[in-house]
Coordinates of C-alpha atoms and ligand atoms in Angstrom, one line a residue:
Chain A
X1 CA 16.8 80.3 120.1
X2 CA 18.4 77.0 119.1
X3 CA 17.7 75.2 115.8
X4 CA 19.3 72.0 114.4
X5 CA 18.6 70.9 110.9
X6 CA 19.6 67.3 109.9
X7 CA 22.7 67.4 112.1
X8 CA 25.1 64.5 112.1
X9 CA 28.2 64.2 114.1
X10 CA 30.7 61.5 113.4
X11 CA 33.8 60.9 115.6
X12 CA 37.0 59.5 114.0
X13 CA 35.1 58.8 110.8
X14 CA 33.2 55.8 112.3
X15 CA 31.4 56.6 115.6
X16 CA 28.1 58.3 114.7
X17 CA 27.4 60.2 118.0
X18 CA 24.5 62.3 116.6
X19 CA 22.5 61.1 113.6
X20 CA 20.3 63.4 111.4
X21 CA 18.9 65.4 114.3
X22 CA 16.4 68.1 113.6
X23 CA 15.0 70.0 116.5
X24 CA 13.8 73.5 117.4
X25 CA 14.1 74.9 120.9
X26 CA 12.4 78.2 121.6
X27 CA 13.5 81.0 123.8
X28 CA 12.8 80.4 127.5
X29 CA 12.3 76.7 127.1
X30 CA 13.6 74.1 129.6
X31 CA 14.7 71.0 127.8
X32 CA 15.9 67.7 129.3
X33 CA 18.1 65.5 127.2
X34 CA 17.8 61.9 128.2
X35 CA 18.9 58.5 126.9
X36 CA 21.2 55.7 127.7
X37 CA 25.0 56.1 128.1
X38 CA 26.7 56.8 124.8
X39 CA 23.4 58.0 123.1
X40 CA 25.0 61.3 122.3
X41 CA 23.7 63.7 124.9
X42 CA 27.1 65.3 125.7
X43 CA 27.9 65.5 122.0
X44 CA 24.6 67.3 121.4
X45 CA 25.5 69.9 124.1
X46 CA 29.0 70.3 122.8
X47 CA 27.7 71.0 119.3
X48 CA 25.6 73.9 120.7
X49 CA 28.7 75.3 122.3
X50 CA 30.7 74.8 119.1
X51 CA 33.2 72.7 120.9
X52 CA 32.4 70.2 118.1
X53 CA 31.5 70.9 114.5
X54 CA 28.9 68.7 112.8
X55 CA 29.8 66.7 109.7
X56 CA 26.3 67.4 108.2
X57 CA 23.5 69.9 108.9
X58 CA 23.3 73.4 110.2
X59 CA 23.0 74.7 113.8
X60 CA 21.6 78.0 114.7
X61 CA 22.2 79.4 118.2
X62 CA 21.0 82.9 119.2
X63 CA 20.2 83.6 115.6
X64 CA 23.6 82.7 114.2
X65 CA 24.6 79.8 112.0
X66 CA 27.5 78.6 114.1
X67 CA 28.9 76.3 111.4
X68 CA 29.9 79.3 109.4
X69 CA 31.1 81.4 112.3
X70 CA 34.8 82.4 112.0
X71 CA 37.0 81.0 114.7
X72 CA 37.6 84.5 116.1
X73 CA 33.8 84.9 116.7
X74 CA 33.4 81.7 118.7
X75 CA 34.3 83.4 122.0
X76 CA 31.6 85.9 121.4
X77 CA 29.1 83.2 120.7
X78 CA 30.1 81.5 124.0
X79 CA 29.4 84.7 125.9
X80 CA 25.8 84.0 125.2
X81 CA 26.0 80.5 126.6
X82 CA 26.5 79.6 130.2
X83 CA 28.0 76.1 130.8
X84 CA 27.6 74.0 133.9
X85 CA 29.8 70.9 134.3
X86 CA 29.0 67.7 136.1
X87 CA 32.3 68.0 138.1
X88 CA 31.9 71.8 138.8
X89 CA 35.4 72.7 137.5
X90 CA 36.1 75.3 140.1
X91 CA 39.6 76.7 140.4
X92 CA 40.9 75.4 143.7
X93 CA 43.2 78.3 144.5
X94 CA 40.5 80.9 144.0
X95 CA 37.8 81.8 146.5
X96 CA 34.1 81.5 145.6
X97 CA 34.0 85.2 144.7
X98 CA 37.2 85.0 142.7
X99 CA 36.0 81.9 140.8
X100 CA 32.9 83.8 139.7
X101 CA 34.8 87.1 139.1
X102 CA 37.2 85.2 136.8
X103 CA 34.5 84.5 134.3
X104 CA 33.9 88.3 133.9
X105 CA 37.5 89.3 134.1
X106 CA 38.6 87.1 131.2
X107 CA 36.0 88.6 128.9
X108 CA 37.3 92.0 129.8
X109 CA 34.5 93.3 132.0
X110 CA 35.5 96.4 133.9
X111 CA 36.3 96.2 137.6
X112 CA 33.2 98.1 138.7
X113 CA 31.0 95.7 136.9
X114 CA 32.7 92.7 138.4
X115 CA 32.4 94.2 141.9
X116 CA 28.7 94.7 141.5
X117 CA 27.7 91.5 139.7
X118 CA 29.6 89.0 141.7
X119 CA 28.0 89.6 145.1
X120 CA 24.6 89.9 143.4
X121 CA 24.8 86.5 141.6
X122 CA 26.2 84.8 144.8
X123 CA 23.2 86.2 146.7
X124 CA 20.9 84.7 144.0
X125 CA 22.4 81.2 144.3
X126 CA 22.3 81.5 148.1
X127 CA 26.0 81.7 148.8
X128 CA 26.3 85.2 150.1
X129 CA 27.8 83.8 153.3
X130 CA 30.5 81.8 151.6
X131 CA 31.9 84.5 149.4
X132 CA 35.5 84.2 150.7
X133 CA 35.6 80.4 151.2
X134 CA 37.7 78.2 149.0
X135 CA 36.0 75.4 147.0
X136 CA 37.4 72.6 149.2
X137 CA 35.6 74.2 152.1
X138 CA 32.3 73.8 150.4
X139 CA 29.9 70.8 150.1
X140 CA 29.3 69.4 146.6
X141 CA 25.9 71.2 146.3
X142 CA 27.5 74.5 147.3
X143 CA 30.3 74.0 144.8
X144 CA 27.7 73.3 142.1
X145 CA 26.0 76.6 143.1
X146 CA 29.2 78.4 142.6
X147 CA 29.5 76.8 139.2
X148 CA 25.9 77.9 138.3
X149 CA 26.8 81.4 139.5
X150 CA 29.8 81.5 137.3
X151 CA 27.8 80.3 134.3
X152 CA 25.1 82.8 134.9
X153 CA 26.9 85.9 136.2
X154 CA 27.1 87.4 132.7
X155 CA 23.3 86.7 132.3
X156 CA 23.6 84.7 129.1
X157 CA 20.3 83.9 127.3
X158 CA 21.2 80.2 127.1
X159 CA 22.4 77.8 129.8
X160 CA 23.8 74.4 129.0
X161 CA 24.2 71.8 131.7
X162 CA 25.7 68.3 131.2
X163 CA 24.5 66.1 134.1
X164 CA 24.8 69.0 136.7
X165 CA 23.4 66.8 139.4
X166 CA 25.4 63.7 138.4
X167 CA 27.8 64.1 141.4
X168 CA 25.2 65.1 143.9
X169 CA 22.8 63.3 146.3
X170 CA 19.1 63.5 145.5
X171 CA 18.4 66.1 148.3
X172 CA 21.1 68.4 147.0
X173 CA 20.1 67.8 143.4
X174 CA 16.6 69.2 144.2
X175 CA 18.2 72.4 145.4
X176 CA 20.2 72.8 142.2
X177 CA 17.1 72.1 140.1
X178 CA 15.2 74.7 142.0
X179 CA 17.9 77.2 141.2
X180 CA 18.0 76.2 137.5
X181 CA 14.2 76.5 137.4
X182 CA 14.4 80.0 138.9
X183 CA 17.0 81.0 136.3
X184 CA 14.8 79.5 133.5
X185 CA 11.8 81.6 134.8
X186 CA 13.8 84.8 134.1
X187 CA 13.6 83.9 130.4
X188 CA 16.8 81.9 130.1
X189 CA 16.7 78.9 127.8
X190 CA 18.1 75.8 129.6
X191 CA 19.2 72.6 128.0
X192 CA 20.2 69.9 130.4
X193 CA 21.5 66.3 129.9
X194 CA 20.6 64.0 132.7
X195 CA 20.2 60.4 133.9
X196 CA 18.1 61.6 136.9
X197 CA 14.7 60.0 136.6
X198 CA 13.1 61.6 139.6
X199 CA 14.1 65.1 138.6
X200 CA 12.7 64.8 135.1
X201 CA 9.5 63.2 136.4
X202 CA 8.9 65.9 139.0
X203 CA 9.8 68.9 136.8
X204 CA 7.6 67.9 133.8
X205 CA 9.3 69.9 131.2
X206 CA 10.1 69.1 127.5
X207 CA 12.0 65.9 127.2
X208 CA 14.1 64.9 124.2
X209 CA 15.2 61.3 124.2
X210 CA 18.2 60.2 122.2
X211 CA 19.1 56.6 121.3
X212 CA 22.3 55.9 119.4
X213 CA 22.4 59.5 118.3
X214 CA 18.8 59.7 117.0
X215 CA 15.9 61.5 118.6
X216 CA 13.4 58.8 119.5
X217 CA 11.0 60.9 121.5
X218 CA 10.3 64.7 121.9
X219 CA 7.6 65.3 124.4
X220 CA 6.3 68.5 126.0
X221 CA 5.8 68.2 129.8
X222 CA 7.4 64.7 129.4
X223 CA 8.7 62.1 131.8
X224 CA 12.0 60.1 132.0
X225 CA 10.3 56.9 130.9
Chain B
X1 CA 37.0 94.0 125.3
X2 CA 40.4 95.6 126.1
X3 CA 42.9 93.4 128.0
X4 CA 43.0 95.0 131.4
X5 CA 46.7 95.7 132.3
X6 CA 46.1 94.6 135.8
X7 CA 44.8 91.2 134.7
X8 CA 47.7 90.7 132.3
X9 CA 50.4 91.8 134.8
X10 CA 48.9 89.5 137.5
X11 CA 48.7 86.5 135.2
X12 CA 52.2 87.0 133.8
X13 CA 53.7 87.6 137.2
X14 CA 52.1 84.5 138.6
X15 CA 53.3 82.4 135.6
X16 CA 56.8 83.6 136.1
X17 CA 56.8 83.1 139.8
X18 CA 55.2 79.7 139.7
X19 CA 58.3 78.5 137.8
X20 CA 61.0 80.7 139.2
X21 CA 63.7 78.1 138.7
X22 CA 63.0 77.4 135.1
X23 CA 62.3 81.1 134.4
X24 CA 65.8 81.8 135.9
X25 CA 67.3 79.0 133.7
X26 CA 65.8 80.6 130.6
X27 CA 66.9 84.1 131.6
X28 CA 70.5 83.0 132.3
X29 CA 70.7 81.0 129.0
X30 CA 69.3 83.9 127.0
X31 CA 71.6 86.3 128.8
X32 CA 74.8 84.2 128.2
X33 CA 73.9 83.5 124.6
X34 CA 73.1 87.1 123.8
X35 CA 76.3 88.1 125.6
X36 CA 78.3 85.8 123.3
X37 CA 76.4 87.1 120.4
X38 CA 77.0 90.7 121.3
X39 CA 80.7 89.9 122.1
X40 CA 81.1 88.5 118.6
X41 CA 80.0 91.9 117.2
X42 CA 82.1 93.9 119.7
X43 CA 85.2 91.9 118.9
X44 CA 84.7 92.2 115.2
X45 CA 84.2 96.0 115.5
X46 CA 87.3 96.2 117.6
X47 CA 89.4 94.1 115.2
X48 CA 88.1 96.1 112.3
X49 CA 89.0 99.3 114.0
X50 CA 92.4 98.1 114.9
X51 CA 93.2 96.9 111.5
X52 CA 91.3 99.5 109.5
X53 CA 94.6 100.8 108.1
X54 CA 95.5 97.3 106.8
X55 CA 92.4 96.4 104.9
X56 CA 92.4 95.7 101.2
X57 CA 95.9 94.1 101.2
X58 CA 97.7 97.2 102.4
X59 CA 101.0 95.8 103.8
X60 CA 102.8 99.0 104.7
X61 CA 102.3 102.7 105.1
X62 CA 104.9 105.4 104.4
X63 CA 104.1 108.2 106.7
X64 CA 105.4 111.6 105.4
X65 CA 106.5 114.4 107.6
X66 CA 103.7 117.0 107.8
X67 CA 106.2 119.6 106.6
X68 CA 107.8 117.6 103.8
X69 CA 108.4 119.7 100.7
X70 CA 106.5 119.1 97.5
X71 CA 109.7 118.0 95.9
X72 CA 110.3 115.3 98.6
X73 CA 106.8 114.2 98.2
X74 CA 107.0 113.9 94.4
X75 CA 110.1 111.9 94.8
X76 CA 108.5 109.3 97.1
X77 CA 105.4 109.2 95.0
X78 CA 107.5 108.6 91.9
X79 CA 109.4 105.7 93.5
X80 CA 106.1 104.1 94.6
X81 CA 104.4 104.6 91.3
X82 CA 107.2 103.2 89.2
X83 CA 108.1 100.2 91.4
X84 CA 107.1 97.0 89.7
X85 CA 106.8 95.3 93.1
X86 CA 103.9 97.5 94.0
X87 CA 100.4 96.6 92.8
X88 CA 98.5 99.6 94.0
X89 CA 98.7 102.5 96.4
X90 CA 96.5 105.2 98.0
X91 CA 97.6 108.6 99.0
X92 CA 95.9 109.8 102.2
X93 CA 96.2 113.6 102.6
X94 CA 96.2 115.6 105.8
X95 CA 92.4 116.3 105.8
X96 CA 91.6 112.6 105.2
X97 CA 94.0 111.7 108.0
X98 CA 92.2 114.2 110.2
X99 CA 88.9 112.5 109.4
X100 CA 90.4 109.1 110.4
X101 CA 91.8 110.6 113.5
X102 CA 88.4 112.1 114.4
X103 CA 86.8 108.7 113.9
X104 CA 89.3 106.9 116.0
X105 CA 89.2 109.4 118.8
X106 CA 85.5 110.1 118.6
X107 CA 85.2 109.4 122.4
X108 CA 87.9 111.8 123.3
X109 CA 86.9 115.2 121.9
X110 CA 89.6 116.9 124.1
X111 CA 92.2 115.2 121.9
X112 CA 90.4 116.2 118.6
X113 CA 90.3 119.8 119.8
X114 CA 94.0 120.2 120.1
X115 CA 94.8 118.6 116.8
X116 CA 94.4 120.3 113.4
X117 CA 94.9 118.7 109.9
X118 CA 98.1 120.5 109.3
X119 CA 100.0 118.8 112.1
X120 CA 99.0 115.3 110.9
X121 CA 101.1 113.3 108.6
X122 CA 99.9 112.4 105.1
X123 CA 100.7 108.9 104.0
X124 CA 101.1 106.4 101.2
X125 CA 99.3 103.1 101.8
X126 CA 100.9 100.5 99.7
X127 CA 99.6 97.2 98.4
X128 CA 102.6 95.1 97.1
X129 CA 102.3 92.5 94.4
X130 CA 103.6 89.8 96.8
X131 CA 102.3 89.9 100.4
X132 CA 105.1 87.6 101.7
X133 CA 106.5 89.1 104.9
X134 CA 110.2 89.0 103.8
X135 CA 109.4 90.6 100.4
X136 CA 107.3 93.3 102.1
X137 CA 110.0 94.0 104.6
X138 CA 112.6 94.4 101.9
X139 CA 110.3 96.7 99.9
X140 CA 109.3 98.9 102.8
X141 CA 112.9 99.2 103.9
X142 CA 113.7 101.1 100.7
X143 CA 111.6 104.0 102.0
X144 CA 113.1 104.2 105.5
X145 CA 115.1 107.3 106.1
X146 CA 114.5 109.0 102.8
X147 CA 114.0 112.7 102.9
X148 CA 110.5 113.8 103.9
X149 CA 109.7 110.3 105.3
X150 CA 108.7 110.3 108.9
X151 CA 108.5 106.5 109.3
X152 CA 107.5 103.4 107.6
X153 CA 105.1 101.0 109.3
X154 CA 104.3 97.6 108.0
X155 CA 101.5 95.3 108.7
X156 CA 103.7 92.4 109.5
X157 CA 102.9 88.9 110.2
X158 CA 101.7 89.8 113.7
X159 CA 98.7 91.8 112.4
X160 CA 97.7 89.0 110.1
X161 CA 98.0 86.6 112.9
X162 CA 95.8 88.7 115.1
X163 CA 93.3 89.0 112.4
X164 CA 93.2 85.3 111.8
X165 CA 93.1 84.6 115.6
X166 CA 90.3 87.1 116.1
X167 CA 88.5 85.6 113.2
X168 CA 88.6 82.1 114.8
X169 CA 87.8 83.4 118.3
X170 CA 84.8 85.4 117.2
X171 CA 83.6 82.5 115.1
X172 CA 83.5 80.3 118.2
X173 CA 81.5 83.1 119.9
X174 CA 79.1 83.1 117.0
X175 CA 78.6 79.3 116.9
X176 CA 78.3 79.1 120.7
X177 CA 75.8 81.9 120.8
X178 CA 73.7 80.4 118.1
X179 CA 73.6 77.0 119.9
X180 CA 72.8 78.7 123.2
X181 CA 70.1 80.8 121.5
X182 CA 68.5 77.7 120.2
X183 CA 68.6 76.3 123.7
X184 CA 67.1 79.5 125.0
X185 CA 64.3 79.4 122.5
X186 CA 63.5 75.8 123.6
X187 CA 63.7 76.8 127.2
X188 CA 61.2 79.6 126.7
X189 CA 59.0 77.2 124.7
X190 CA 59.0 74.6 127.4
X191 CA 58.5 77.1 130.1
X192 CA 55.4 78.5 128.4
X193 CA 54.2 75.0 127.6
X194 CA 54.5 73.9 131.2
X195 CA 52.7 77.1 132.2
X196 CA 50.0 76.3 129.8
X197 CA 49.8 72.7 131.2
X198 CA 49.7 73.8 134.8
X199 CA 46.9 76.2 134.0
X200 CA 44.8 73.8 132.0
X201 CA 41.8 74.2 134.3
X202 CA 41.9 78.0 134.0
X203 CA 42.2 77.8 130.2
X204 CA 39.3 75.5 129.9
X205 CA 37.1 77.9 131.9
X206 CA 38.3 80.8 129.9
X207 CA 37.3 79.1 126.7
X208 CA 33.9 78.1 127.9
X209 CA 33.0 81.6 129.2
X210 CA 34.2 83.2 125.9
X211 CA 37.6 84.7 126.5
X212 CA 39.2 85.5 123.2
X213 CA 42.2 83.7 121.9
X214 CA 44.4 86.7 122.5
X215 CA 43.1 87.2 125.9
X216 CA 44.2 83.7 126.8
X217 CA 47.5 83.9 124.9
X218 CA 48.9 87.2 125.8
X219 CA 49.9 86.5 129.4
X220 CA 51.8 83.4 128.2
X221 CA 53.5 85.3 125.4
X222 CA 54.4 88.1 127.7
X223 CA 56.0 85.6 130.0
X224 CA 58.4 84.6 127.2
X225 CA 59.0 88.2 126.4
X226 CA 59.8 89.2 130.0
X227 CA 62.3 86.3 130.2
X228 CA 64.0 87.4 127.0
X229 CA 64.2 91.0 127.9
X230 CA 65.6 90.3 131.3
X231 CA 68.2 88.1 129.6
X232 CA 69.0 90.9 127.2
X233 CA 69.5 93.3 130.1
X234 CA 71.9 90.8 131.7
X235 CA 73.7 90.6 128.4
X236 CA 74.1 94.4 128.3
X237 CA 75.8 94.4 131.6
X238 CA 78.1 91.6 130.4
X239 CA 78.9 93.5 127.3
X240 CA 79.7 96.7 129.2
X241 CA 82.1 94.7 131.3
X242 CA 83.6 93.0 128.3
X243 CA 84.2 96.4 126.7
X244 CA 85.5 98.0 129.8
X245 CA 87.9 95.3 130.8
X246 CA 89.0 93.0 128.0
X247 CA 88.7 95.3 125.0
X248 CA 89.9 98.5 126.7
X249 CA 92.6 96.5 128.5
X250 CA 94.0 95.2 125.2
X251 CA 94.3 98.7 123.7
X252 CA 95.9 100.2 126.8
X253 CA 98.6 102.6 125.4
X254 CA 101.5 100.8 127.0
X255 CA 100.5 97.3 125.8
X256 CA 101.2 96.0 122.3
X257 CA 101.6 98.8 119.8
X258 CA 99.7 96.6 117.4
X259 CA 96.6 96.7 119.4
X260 CA 96.2 100.4 119.2
X261 CA 92.8 101.3 117.9
X262 CA 91.5 98.0 119.2
X263 CA 88.3 99.6 120.5
X264 CA 84.6 99.9 120.2
X265 CA 83.0 103.3 119.9
X266 CA 79.7 104.3 121.5
X267 CA 77.7 104.0 118.3
X268 CA 78.9 100.5 117.7
X269 CA 78.2 99.6 121.3
X270 CA 74.7 100.9 121.2
X271 CA 73.9 99.3 117.9
X272 CA 75.1 96.0 119.3
X273 CA 73.0 96.4 122.4
X274 CA 69.9 97.1 120.2
X275 CA 70.7 94.1 118.1
X276 CA 70.9 92.0 121.2
X277 CA 67.5 93.3 122.3
X278 CA 66.1 92.6 118.9
X279 CA 67.3 89.0 118.9
X280 CA 65.9 88.6 122.4
X281 CA 62.5 89.7 121.1
X282 CA 62.7 87.5 118.1
X283 CA 63.7 84.5 120.1
X284 CA 60.9 84.9 122.6
X285 CA 58.5 85.6 119.8
X286 CA 59.4 82.3 118.1
X287 CA 59.3 80.4 121.4
X288 CA 55.9 81.8 122.5
X289 CA 54.4 81.6 119.0
X290 CA 55.2 77.9 118.8
X291 CA 54.0 77.3 122.3
X292 CA 50.6 79.1 122.0
X293 CA 49.8 77.8 118.5
X294 CA 50.8 74.2 119.1
X295 CA 49.7 73.8 122.7
X296 CA 46.9 76.2 123.2
X297 CA 44.4 75.2 120.5
X298 CA 41.0 76.8 120.6
Ligands
ATP301 N1 35.9 62.8 121.6 C1 35.4 61.6 121.2 N2 36.1 60.9 120.3 C2 35.5 59.7 119.8 N3 34.4 59.3 120.2 C3 33.6 60.0 121.1 C4 34.1 61.2 121.6 N4 33.2 61.7 122.5 C5 32.1 60.8 122.5 N5 32.4 59.8 121.6 C6 31.5 58.7 121.3 O1 30.3 59.2 120.8 C7 29.2 58.5 121.4 C8 28.3 59.5 122.1 O2 29.0 59.9 123.3 P1 28.4 61.0 124.3 O3 29.5 61.3 125.2 O4 27.8 62.1 123.5 O5 27.3 60.2 125.0 P2 26.4 60.5 126.3 O6 25.0 60.4 125.9 O7 26.8 61.8 126.8 O8 26.8 59.4 127.3 P3 26.8 59.5 128.9 O9 25.4 59.4 129.3 O10 27.6 58.2 129.3 O11 27.5 60.7 129.3 C9 29.8 57.4 122.2 O12 29.8 56.2 121.4 C10 31.1 57.9 122.5 O13 32.0 56.8 122.7
MG302 MG1 27.7 62.5 128.6

């Protein structure tokens, strides 16, 4: 599903954020990216989404070499990738339902599809009651659920999350992780960067540790360390 | 994958409404600049129409009586042809005069209906060697009152003055309109850029969920287009008023004899209106193209 071959990413010609990384992530895997601040976790994730292009190496996502993908095809690549932000990035003037619907509208989904899928996904993330609330009327955990719903409403095969629990307390984080776990069990590949030791240690999934841009550990059913 | 019209209209409408004041500023600037631009063309058409007879250095016209005899006509032609003071001349016969008449009065078919070529006077349009007013006056006086001559009309200094004045005035229109059009382009550009900035969060989400470039751009570009077209419509109203009051006013039958024919016909008015719309579209196209390519990178 995701394959990196000798990938190196250099910012501004000097900062090596990712160094000669080779890794293979199969369909349906759940992968934690860990490592100290500045080790290149966010860069790794942005490379998968083609927000960044590598200086060296090739990246395959969903069977496509995304380095040779024409600019006009990037949006179609991204329709296969859900993205969850640390700070939710909900649109404050739209309700919960509108925020989720927006993700479908802007890729041209017909109205009937939007009307069917939005309530269904909000049901899945446990927010059926809050459908007409605005983001500021929700707790942080609820806002992150909306953001997960928005990322997953189009049922992408891949979900990327950059510290999705970074702004949440431990209790609430557990709820979000249960949700991501459920989504993963439907066959969705999940790659998640995190600093949250207890989450990694309880979930016992594959752990890839980065240090100064290099993979220093790749462990099945691993721990945070 | 099609852009849903509902989505596009909603987004464009919201963009325009969010910045009503700057949208209004852009619309007014475009309107005024296009009005000046169109006014330049209308005045030029009107001046051309008024002075059509006097183009190519023609300084006076000897109008013959419609029923002048061939002998009288030959007499006049001979004098013109042999005069060393005359550089060149054109004979406009009755059917050509009728054509001219039909062009001038295209908007009043009633008038054309009651006139036939045989009641219209043929004429000699004369280009003298020396266009100096005194010399022309002396030369043209030689034909006044000769048998078969109805009247002699000269394009005296006044016509030339009007042409020169009109030239200057319309040039001011043109320069002013170009400056304002530049301002209008910049206003459209900044409006779109500020719309893009105020919607940074939406744009970020759109990109991340895989909206195409065009899907993201079209509402912004449409915003510029709507501003420009509204401006053009304002300019049309202004041009109508200009034509109905100033231009028609100057050519009123009882005002200056010289301004007769100072008018714009329907075809000229419509082509000017179309041109104005075209310029509006070009201006908004430039403004929005720069805005979305410079400030909406993907
Ligand atoms: N846009 C950028 N321009 C220049 N340098 C960058 C940019 N983004 C990241 N970097 C640098 O690349 C390196 C890796 O950064 P990255 O954000 O990937 O780390 P991270 O592992 O996500 O860190 P954190 O845990 O703090 O989020 C850092 O040295 C950082 O300063
Ligand atoms: Mg990071």
